[in-house]
């Protein structure tokens, strides 16, 4: 364990001496500065699906629907809606709302945005959340009709979790990439949200300023804070040192041991909050990658028995994190925990590896993109059963590309379900035959399709249990734990953490 407080104090002094007094951050400048280690060279989460861009999206965009504090769908850009039948949803689009460019929002913008996202030719990351939409059509200037091939009972929840509304023709401005395809993510964002983009330094920072013309009556409210600055600072010690000096106001993903030491800092508030995020290993059971060994169920079962989930929770994450065995979050509707549970049993893991023809283990690449200390602990468990993982640590975008190209056999991932409290946003995202599906199990795919098309909640739960049981029996994943996230932020900041893992910076204010 690092001597954090004394070490950071020295680092903080060095930062202050080198850079001078803290700039831009804090109450005096009415600028909330937050930082993470991840690069965000664009602002469109349809083309770089990082948690940071999900958060930024709530600031610069609005969606059709909003989830209130109880995760109940309430009107946002859609001021009302009506189900015409089980597969037809009509939405009344709010009048008097303007994009940051000055254009007034209408039904054409909504239909354009949704149809663009669901068109597979456009490669939007958000298509998986909205693929239930067959088409969006304009009924009049302020009314849109969504039609579906089959019922989708969680439509409103998914409209709250995805679909940042853009002006019609937005992506027509996309420049060409070197391969001749359109670079849709490079188009400057134009939203209707409570903040406007002032300056983007790709991979470094994004400055947003309050939208003084933000529409009245929004459940987000008019933001109390004038400016929000996101910064990428890859070194965790530097981030925390700048937090202590006041150059940063807010950070999260603070390791448990560091958070406990930071409790002694008089200028900081430390909070550990529940989230909808889960941590897991996924393995290539299809043989798409060059490493075919994970096609063997016994090898996948061995990894399940090798991981000491409880130790990860107790020593690295902390309460209210919990051990999981299903590939979903227990708080999500349909997430049955009545599945095969692989106990921590290193001897059984070794036996299974030997039965699979690997009595001395084997070397393999283990890809990851965040919380290196957790992945390193997982690697330690795997080494203890004779396996020899090589850590390949990437930014999220390149990691997703490696998965889709069949270049990764074992990956330590996390998933926050876009904060949607339904199992269709977790298990339903990764086991439906998409490029993210490393199982391609036809039985699972068919069961999930049936669940997604069923309105009856009891029948849905039954089908989800069937799918989850099959996934666990086949050991396609190593589900490990739910996340509890440590936040550290300035005592001057009035901030409330929420379990959806989307900080509501538009509601934060100075004390």
Coordinates of C-alpha atoms in Angstrom, one line a residue, residues 79-495:
X79 CA -43.5 16.2 -23.4
X80 CA -46.0 13.3 -23.6
X81 CA -46.5 10.0 -25.2
X82 CA -49.2 7.5 -26.1
X83 CA -49.1 3.8 -27.0
X84 CA -51.4 3.4 -30.0
X85 CA -50.9 -0.4 -29.7
X86 CA -48.3 -2.9 -28.5
X87 CA -45.9 -1.9 -31.3
X88 CA -46.7 1.8 -32.0
X89 CA -45.6 4.6 -29.7
X90 CA -46.5 8.2 -30.5
X91 CA -44.4 11.0 -29.0
X92 CA -45.4 14.7 -28.7
X93 CA -42.2 16.8 -29.1
X94 CA -41.8 19.8 -26.9
X95 CA -42.2 23.2 -28.5
X96 CA -39.9 26.2 -28.0
X97 CA -36.7 24.2 -27.4
X98 CA -33.6 25.4 -29.3
X99 CA -30.3 23.7 -30.2
X100 CA -27.2 25.5 -29.2
X101 CA -26.8 26.6 -32.9
X102 CA -30.1 28.4 -32.5
X103 CA -32.2 26.0 -34.6
X104 CA -35.6 25.2 -33.1
X105 CA -36.3 21.6 -32.3
X106 CA -39.0 19.8 -34.2
X107 CA -40.1 16.3 -35.1
X108 CA -37.8 16.1 -38.1
X109 CA -34.8 16.3 -35.8
X110 CA -36.1 13.5 -33.6
X111 CA -36.9 11.2 -36.5
X112 CA -33.6 11.9 -38.2
X113 CA -31.6 11.1 -35.0
X114 CA -33.4 7.9 -34.2
X115 CA -33.4 6.6 -37.8
X116 CA -29.7 7.4 -38.1
X117 CA -28.8 5.5 -34.9
X118 CA -30.7 2.3 -35.8
X119 CA -29.3 2.1 -39.3
X120 CA -26.6 -0.5 -39.0
X121 CA -24.7 1.1 -41.9
X122 CA -23.9 4.1 -39.6
X123 CA -22.0 2.1 -37.0
X124 CA -23.5 3.8 -33.9
X125 CA -22.6 2.3 -30.6
X126 CA -26.1 3.2 -29.4
X127 CA -27.8 1.0 -32.0
X128 CA -27.9 -1.9 -29.6
X129 CA -30.1 0.1 -27.2
X130 CA -32.5 1.3 -29.9
X131 CA -32.6 -1.5 -32.4
X132 CA -36.1 -2.3 -31.3
X133 CA -37.2 0.7 -33.3
X134 CA -38.2 -0.3 -36.8
X135 CA -38.6 3.3 -38.0
X136 CA -39.3 6.8 -36.7
X137 CA -41.7 8.8 -38.8
X138 CA -42.9 12.4 -38.6
X139 CA -46.7 12.8 -38.1
X140 CA -46.6 16.6 -37.9
X141 CA -44.2 19.3 -36.8
X142 CA -44.2 18.2 -33.2
X143 CA -45.3 14.5 -33.3
X144 CA -43.2 11.4 -34.0
X145 CA -44.4 7.8 -34.3
X146 CA -42.1 4.9 -33.4
X147 CA -43.0 1.5 -34.9
X148 CA -41.6 -1.8 -33.8
X149 CA -41.6 -5.3 -35.3
X150 CA -42.6 -6.7 -31.9
X151 CA -43.5 -5.3 -28.5
X152 CA -40.7 -3.8 -26.5
X153 CA -41.9 -3.2 -22.9
X154 CA -39.0 -1.1 -21.7
X155 CA -39.1 1.3 -24.7
X156 CA -39.4 4.5 -22.5
X157 CA -36.6 3.4 -20.2
X158 CA -34.3 2.9 -23.2
X159 CA -35.3 6.2 -24.7
X160 CA -34.1 7.7 -21.4
X161 CA -30.8 5.7 -21.5
X162 CA -29.8 6.5 -25.1
X163 CA -30.6 8.7 -28.1
X164 CA -29.1 12.2 -27.7
X165 CA -31.2 14.3 -30.1
X166 CA -29.4 16.1 -32.8
X167 CA -30.5 18.5 -35.6
X168 CA -31.6 17.0 -38.9
X169 CA -28.7 16.5 -41.3
X170 CA -26.1 16.7 -38.4
X171 CA -24.0 13.8 -39.7
X172 CA -24.0 15.0 -43.3
X173 CA -21.1 17.3 -42.2
X174 CA -18.9 14.3 -41.4
X175 CA -15.4 14.4 -42.9
X176 CA -14.0 11.4 -44.7
X177 CA -11.5 9.1 -42.9
X178 CA -8.4 7.7 -44.5
X179 CA -10.3 4.6 -45.5
X180 CA -12.9 6.7 -47.3
X181 CA -15.6 6.1 -44.8
X182 CA -17.4 9.0 -43.0
X183 CA -16.0 10.0 -39.6
X184 CA -19.3 10.7 -37.9
X185 CA -17.8 11.1 -34.5
X186 CA -15.8 14.1 -35.7
X187 CA -18.8 16.3 -36.3
X188 CA -19.0 19.1 -33.6
X189 CA -21.9 18.4 -31.3
X190 CA -25.0 20.5 -31.4
X191 CA -27.4 19.7 -28.5
X192 CA -30.2 21.2 -26.6
X193 CA -28.7 20.5 -23.1
X194 CA -28.0 22.8 -20.1
X195 CA -24.4 23.3 -21.2
X196 CA -22.7 24.3 -24.4
X197 CA -19.3 23.3 -25.7
X198 CA -16.8 26.2 -25.4
X199 CA -13.5 24.4 -26.2
X200 CA -12.5 20.9 -27.0
X201 CA -8.8 19.9 -26.8
X202 CA -9.0 16.3 -28.1
X203 CA -7.7 13.8 -25.6
X204 CA -6.9 16.6 -23.1
X205 CA -9.9 18.6 -22.0
X206 CA -13.4 19.8 -22.7
X207 CA -14.7 23.2 -21.5
X208 CA -18.5 23.6 -21.2
X209 CA -20.4 26.8 -20.4
X210 CA -23.9 27.2 -19.0
X211 CA -26.7 27.4 -21.6
X212 CA -28.3 30.7 -20.5
X213 CA -31.2 29.9 -22.9
X214 CA -31.9 26.4 -21.6
X215 CA -35.6 25.7 -21.8
X216 CA -37.7 26.3 -18.7
X217 CA -39.3 23.3 -17.0
X218 CA -36.7 20.8 -17.7
X219 CA -36.3 18.1 -15.0
X220 CA -32.6 18.8 -15.2
X221 CA -33.3 22.4 -14.1
X222 CA -31.2 25.5 -14.8
X223 CA -27.6 24.7 -13.8
X224 CA -26.3 26.6 -10.8
X225 CA -22.6 26.4 -11.9
X226 CA -21.4 28.5 -14.8
X227 CA -18.7 26.4 -16.3
X228 CA -17.6 22.7 -16.2
X229 CA -14.2 21.6 -17.3
X230 CA -13.3 18.0 -18.0
X231 CA -9.6 17.0 -18.0
X232 CA -7.8 13.8 -18.8
X233 CA -5.0 13.2 -16.3
X234 CA -3.8 9.6 -16.7
X235 CA -1.6 9.4 -13.5
X236 CA -3.8 8.8 -10.4
X237 CA -1.3 10.4 -8.0
X238 CA -1.3 13.6 -10.1
X239 CA -5.1 13.7 -10.2
X240 CA -5.3 13.3 -6.4
X241 CA -2.5 15.8 -5.8
X242 CA -4.3 18.4 -8.0
X243 CA -7.5 17.6 -6.0
X244 CA -5.7 18.4 -2.8
X245 CA -4.3 21.7 -4.1
X246 CA -7.7 22.8 -5.4
X247 CA -6.8 22.6 -9.1
X248 CA -9.5 19.9 -9.5
X249 CA -12.8 19.8 -7.7
X250 CA -14.1 16.3 -8.3
X251 CA -12.7 12.8 -9.1
X252 CA -14.0 9.3 -8.8
X253 CA -12.8 5.7 -9.2
X254 CA -10.5 6.3 -6.3
X255 CA -9.0 3.0 -5.0
X256 CA -10.3 1.9 -1.6
X257 CA -7.0 2.3 0.3
X258 CA -6.4 5.8 -1.1
X259 CA -10.0 6.9 -0.4
X260 CA -9.6 5.8 3.2
X261 CA -6.4 7.8 3.6
X262 CA -8.0 10.9 1.9
X263 CA -10.6 10.9 4.7
X264 CA -8.0 12.9 6.7
X265 CA -7.8 15.7 4.1
X266 CA -9.8 18.6 5.6
X267 CA -10.7 20.2 2.3
X268 CA -12.3 17.0 0.8
X269 CA -15.5 15.0 1.0
X270 CA -15.1 11.2 0.5
X271 CA -18.1 9.2 -0.5
X272 CA -18.6 5.6 -1.5
X273 CA -21.8 5.0 -3.5
X274 CA -23.5 2.1 -5.0
X275 CA -23.7 1.8 -8.8
X276 CA -25.3 -0.3 -11.6
X277 CA -21.8 -1.2 -12.9
X278 CA -20.5 -4.7 -12.9
X279 CA -17.0 -6.1 -13.4
X280 CA -16.4 -9.4 -15.3
X281 CA -14.1 -11.4 -17.5
X282 CA -15.4 -12.5 -20.9
X283 CA -13.8 -15.2 -22.9
X284 CA -13.8 -16.1 -26.6
X285 CA -15.9 -19.3 -26.7
X286 CA -16.4 -19.0 -30.5
X287 CA -12.7 -19.4 -31.5
X288 CA -12.8 -16.0 -33.3
X289 CA -9.5 -15.0 -31.9
X290 CA -6.2 -16.9 -32.6
X291 CA -6.3 -18.4 -29.0
X292 CA -8.8 -21.3 -29.3
X293 CA -8.3 -22.7 -25.8
X294 CA -11.2 -20.8 -24.4
X295 CA -13.6 -22.7 -26.6
X296 CA -13.1 -25.5 -24.0
X297 CA -15.8 -25.2 -21.4
X298 CA -13.5 -26.7 -18.8
X299 CA -11.0 -23.9 -19.3
X300 CA -13.7 -21.3 -18.8
X301 CA -15.0 -23.1 -15.7
X302 CA -11.4 -23.1 -14.4
X303 CA -11.2 -19.3 -14.6
X304 CA -14.5 -19.0 -12.8
X305 CA -13.1 -21.2 -9.9
X306 CA -9.8 -19.3 -9.9
X307 CA -11.1 -15.8 -9.1
X308 CA -11.5 -14.9 -5.4
X309 CA -14.5 -12.6 -5.8
X310 CA -14.9 -11.9 -2.1
X311 CA -11.3 -10.8 -1.7
X312 CA -11.8 -8.3 -4.6
X313 CA -14.9 -6.9 -2.9
X314 CA -13.4 -6.8 0.6
X315 CA -10.0 -5.5 -0.2
X316 CA -10.3 -3.4 -3.3
X317 CA -13.8 -2.2 -3.8
X318 CA -15.5 -2.0 -0.4
X319 CA -19.2 -1.9 0.6
X320 CA -21.7 -1.6 -0.8
X321 CA -20.1 -3.7 -3.6
X322 CA -21.3 -7.3 -3.7
X323 CA -20.1 -10.6 -5.3
X324 CA -22.2 -11.7 -8.4
X325 CA -22.4 -14.9 -10.4
X326 CA -25.0 -13.8 -13.0
X327 CA -23.9 -11.6 -16.0
X328 CA -26.1 -8.6 -14.8
X329 CA -26.7 -6.4 -11.9
X330 CA -28.9 -7.7 -9.1
X331 CA -30.9 -4.5 -9.0
X332 CA -31.9 -4.8 -12.7
X333 CA -35.3 -6.3 -13.5
X334 CA -34.9 -9.9 -14.6
X335 CA -31.4 -10.5 -13.1
X336 CA -31.9 -13.9 -11.5
X337 CA -29.2 -15.0 -9.1
X338 CA -30.5 -18.6 -9.2
X339 CA -27.8 -19.8 -11.5
X340 CA -24.7 -22.0 -11.3
X341 CA -22.3 -20.5 -8.8
X342 CA -18.6 -21.2 -9.2
X343 CA -17.0 -21.1 -5.8
X344 CA -13.5 -19.9 -5.2
X345 CA -11.6 -23.2 -5.5
X346 CA -8.0 -23.1 -6.8
X347 CA -7.6 -26.9 -6.6
X348 CA -10.7 -27.4 -8.7
X349 CA -9.5 -24.8 -11.2
X350 CA -6.1 -26.7 -11.5
X351 CA -8.0 -30.0 -12.0
X352 CA -10.2 -28.6 -14.7
X353 CA -7.1 -27.2 -16.5
X354 CA -5.4 -30.6 -16.3
X355 CA -8.5 -32.3 -17.7
X356 CA -8.5 -29.8 -20.6
X357 CA -4.8 -30.8 -21.4
X358 CA -3.1 -27.9 -19.5
X359 CA -1.6 -29.4 -16.3
X360 CA 1.1 -26.7 -16.3
X361 CA -1.3 -23.9 -17.3
X362 CA -0.6 -21.7 -20.3
X363 CA 0.3 -18.2 -21.3
X364 CA -2.4 -15.8 -22.8
X365 CA -3.1 -12.2 -23.2
X366 CA -5.6 -10.6 -20.8
X367 CA -7.0 -7.3 -22.2
X368 CA -8.2 -4.5 -19.9
X369 CA -8.9 -0.8 -20.0
X370 CA -9.6 0.6 -16.5
X371 CA -8.8 0.1 -12.8
X372 CA -5.5 -1.6 -13.4
X373 CA -5.1 -2.5 -9.8
X374 CA -8.2 -4.7 -10.0
X375 CA -7.0 -6.5 -13.2
X376 CA -3.7 -7.0 -11.5
X377 CA -5.4 -8.7 -8.5
X378 CA -7.3 -10.9 -10.9
X379 CA -4.1 -11.8 -12.7
X380 CA -2.6 -12.8 -9.3
X381 CA -5.5 -15.2 -8.7
X382 CA -5.0 -16.8 -12.2
X383 CA -1.2 -17.1 -11.6
X384 CA -1.9 -19.1 -8.4
X385 CA -3.6 -21.8 -10.4
X386 CA -0.8 -22.0 -12.9
X387 CA -2.0 -19.7 -15.6
X388 CA 0.3 -17.0 -17.0
X389 CA -1.7 -14.0 -18.2
X390 CA 0.1 -11.1 -20.0
X391 CA -1.7 -7.8 -19.3
X392 CA -2.6 -5.8 -22.5
X393 CA -3.8 -2.4 -21.2
X394 CA -5.6 -0.2 -23.8
X395 CA -7.9 2.8 -24.0
X396 CA -11.5 1.8 -24.4
X397 CA -11.9 2.6 -28.1
X398 CA -8.9 0.5 -29.3
X399 CA -10.0 -2.3 -26.9
X400 CA -13.4 -2.5 -28.5
X401 CA -11.8 -2.6 -31.9
X402 CA -9.6 -5.4 -30.8
X403 CA -12.6 -7.4 -29.6
X404 CA -14.6 -6.8 -32.8
X405 CA -11.6 -7.8 -34.9
X406 CA -11.1 -11.1 -33.0
X407 CA -7.8 -10.0 -31.5
X408 CA -8.7 -10.6 -27.9
X409 CA -9.5 -13.9 -26.2
X410 CA -9.9 -12.9 -22.5
X411 CA -11.0 -9.4 -21.5
X412 CA -11.6 -7.7 -18.1
X413 CA -14.5 -5.4 -18.8
X414 CA -16.9 -3.3 -16.8
X415 CA -20.5 -2.4 -17.8
X416 CA -22.8 0.2 -16.5
X417 CA -25.8 -0.6 -18.7
X418 CA -26.2 3.0 -19.7
X419 CA -27.7 3.2 -16.2
X420 CA -30.8 1.3 -17.4
X421 CA -32.3 -0.8 -14.5
X422 CA -33.3 -3.7 -16.7
X423 CA -31.3 -6.9 -17.6
X424 CA -31.9 -6.3 -21.3
X425 CA -29.3 -3.5 -21.0
X426 CA -26.6 -5.8 -19.6
X427 CA -27.1 -9.5 -20.6
X428 CA -29.3 -8.3 -23.5
X429 CA -26.4 -6.2 -24.9
X430 CA -23.7 -8.9 -24.9
X431 CA -25.5 -12.1 -25.9
X432 CA -27.6 -11.2 -28.9
X433 CA -25.2 -12.3 -31.7
X434 CA -23.6 -8.8 -32.2
X435 CA -19.8 -8.4 -32.5
X436 CA -19.7 -7.9 -28.7
X437 CA -21.1 -11.5 -28.3
X438 CA -18.1 -13.9 -27.7
X439 CA -20.5 -16.8 -27.1
X440 CA -22.8 -16.7 -30.2
X441 CA -25.0 -19.3 -28.4
X442 CA -28.1 -19.7 -30.6
X443 CA -30.2 -20.9 -27.7
X444 CA -29.3 -17.9 -25.6
X445 CA -29.9 -15.5 -28.5
X446 CA -33.4 -17.0 -29.2
X447 CA -34.4 -16.9 -25.5
X448 CA -33.3 -13.2 -25.2
X449 CA -35.2 -12.3 -28.3
X450 CA -38.3 -13.9 -26.9
X451 CA -37.8 -12.0 -23.6
X452 CA -37.4 -8.7 -25.3
X453 CA -40.6 -9.2 -27.2
X454 CA -42.7 -10.2 -24.2
X455 CA -44.8 -7.6 -22.3
X456 CA -45.9 -9.9 -19.4
X457 CA -43.3 -9.2 -16.6
X458 CA -43.6 -12.7 -15.2
X459 CA -43.0 -14.3 -18.6
X460 CA -40.1 -11.9 -19.2
X461 CA -38.5 -12.9 -15.8
X462 CA -38.9 -16.6 -16.6
X463 CA -37.2 -16.2 -20.0
X464 CA -34.4 -14.1 -18.6
X465 CA -33.8 -16.8 -15.9
X466 CA -33.5 -19.4 -18.7
X467 CA -31.0 -17.4 -20.6
X468 CA -28.9 -16.5 -17.5
X469 CA -28.8 -20.1 -16.4
X470 CA -27.6 -21.3 -19.8
X471 CA -24.9 -18.5 -19.8
X472 CA -23.7 -19.6 -16.3
X473 CA -23.8 -23.3 -17.0
X474 CA -21.6 -22.7 -20.1
X475 CA -19.3 -20.4 -18.1
X476 CA -19.2 -17.8 -20.9
X477 CA -18.3 -15.1 -18.4
X478 CA -16.7 -14.8 -15.1
X479 CA -19.1 -12.3 -13.4
X480 CA -17.1 -10.9 -10.4
X481 CA -18.8 -8.0 -8.5
X482 CA -20.9 -4.9 -8.6
X483 CA -19.1 -1.7 -8.3
X484 CA -19.2 0.7 -5.4
X485 CA -17.5 3.9 -6.5
X486 CA -15.4 6.1 -4.3
X487 CA -15.8 9.8 -5.0
X488 CA -13.5 12.5 -3.7
X489 CA -14.5 16.2 -4.1
X490 CA -14.1 19.7 -2.7
X491 CA -15.8 20.5 0.5
X492 CA -17.1 23.6 -1.3
X493 CA -19.1 21.5 -3.7
X494 CA -22.7 20.5 -2.9
X495 CA -23.0 17.2 -4.8

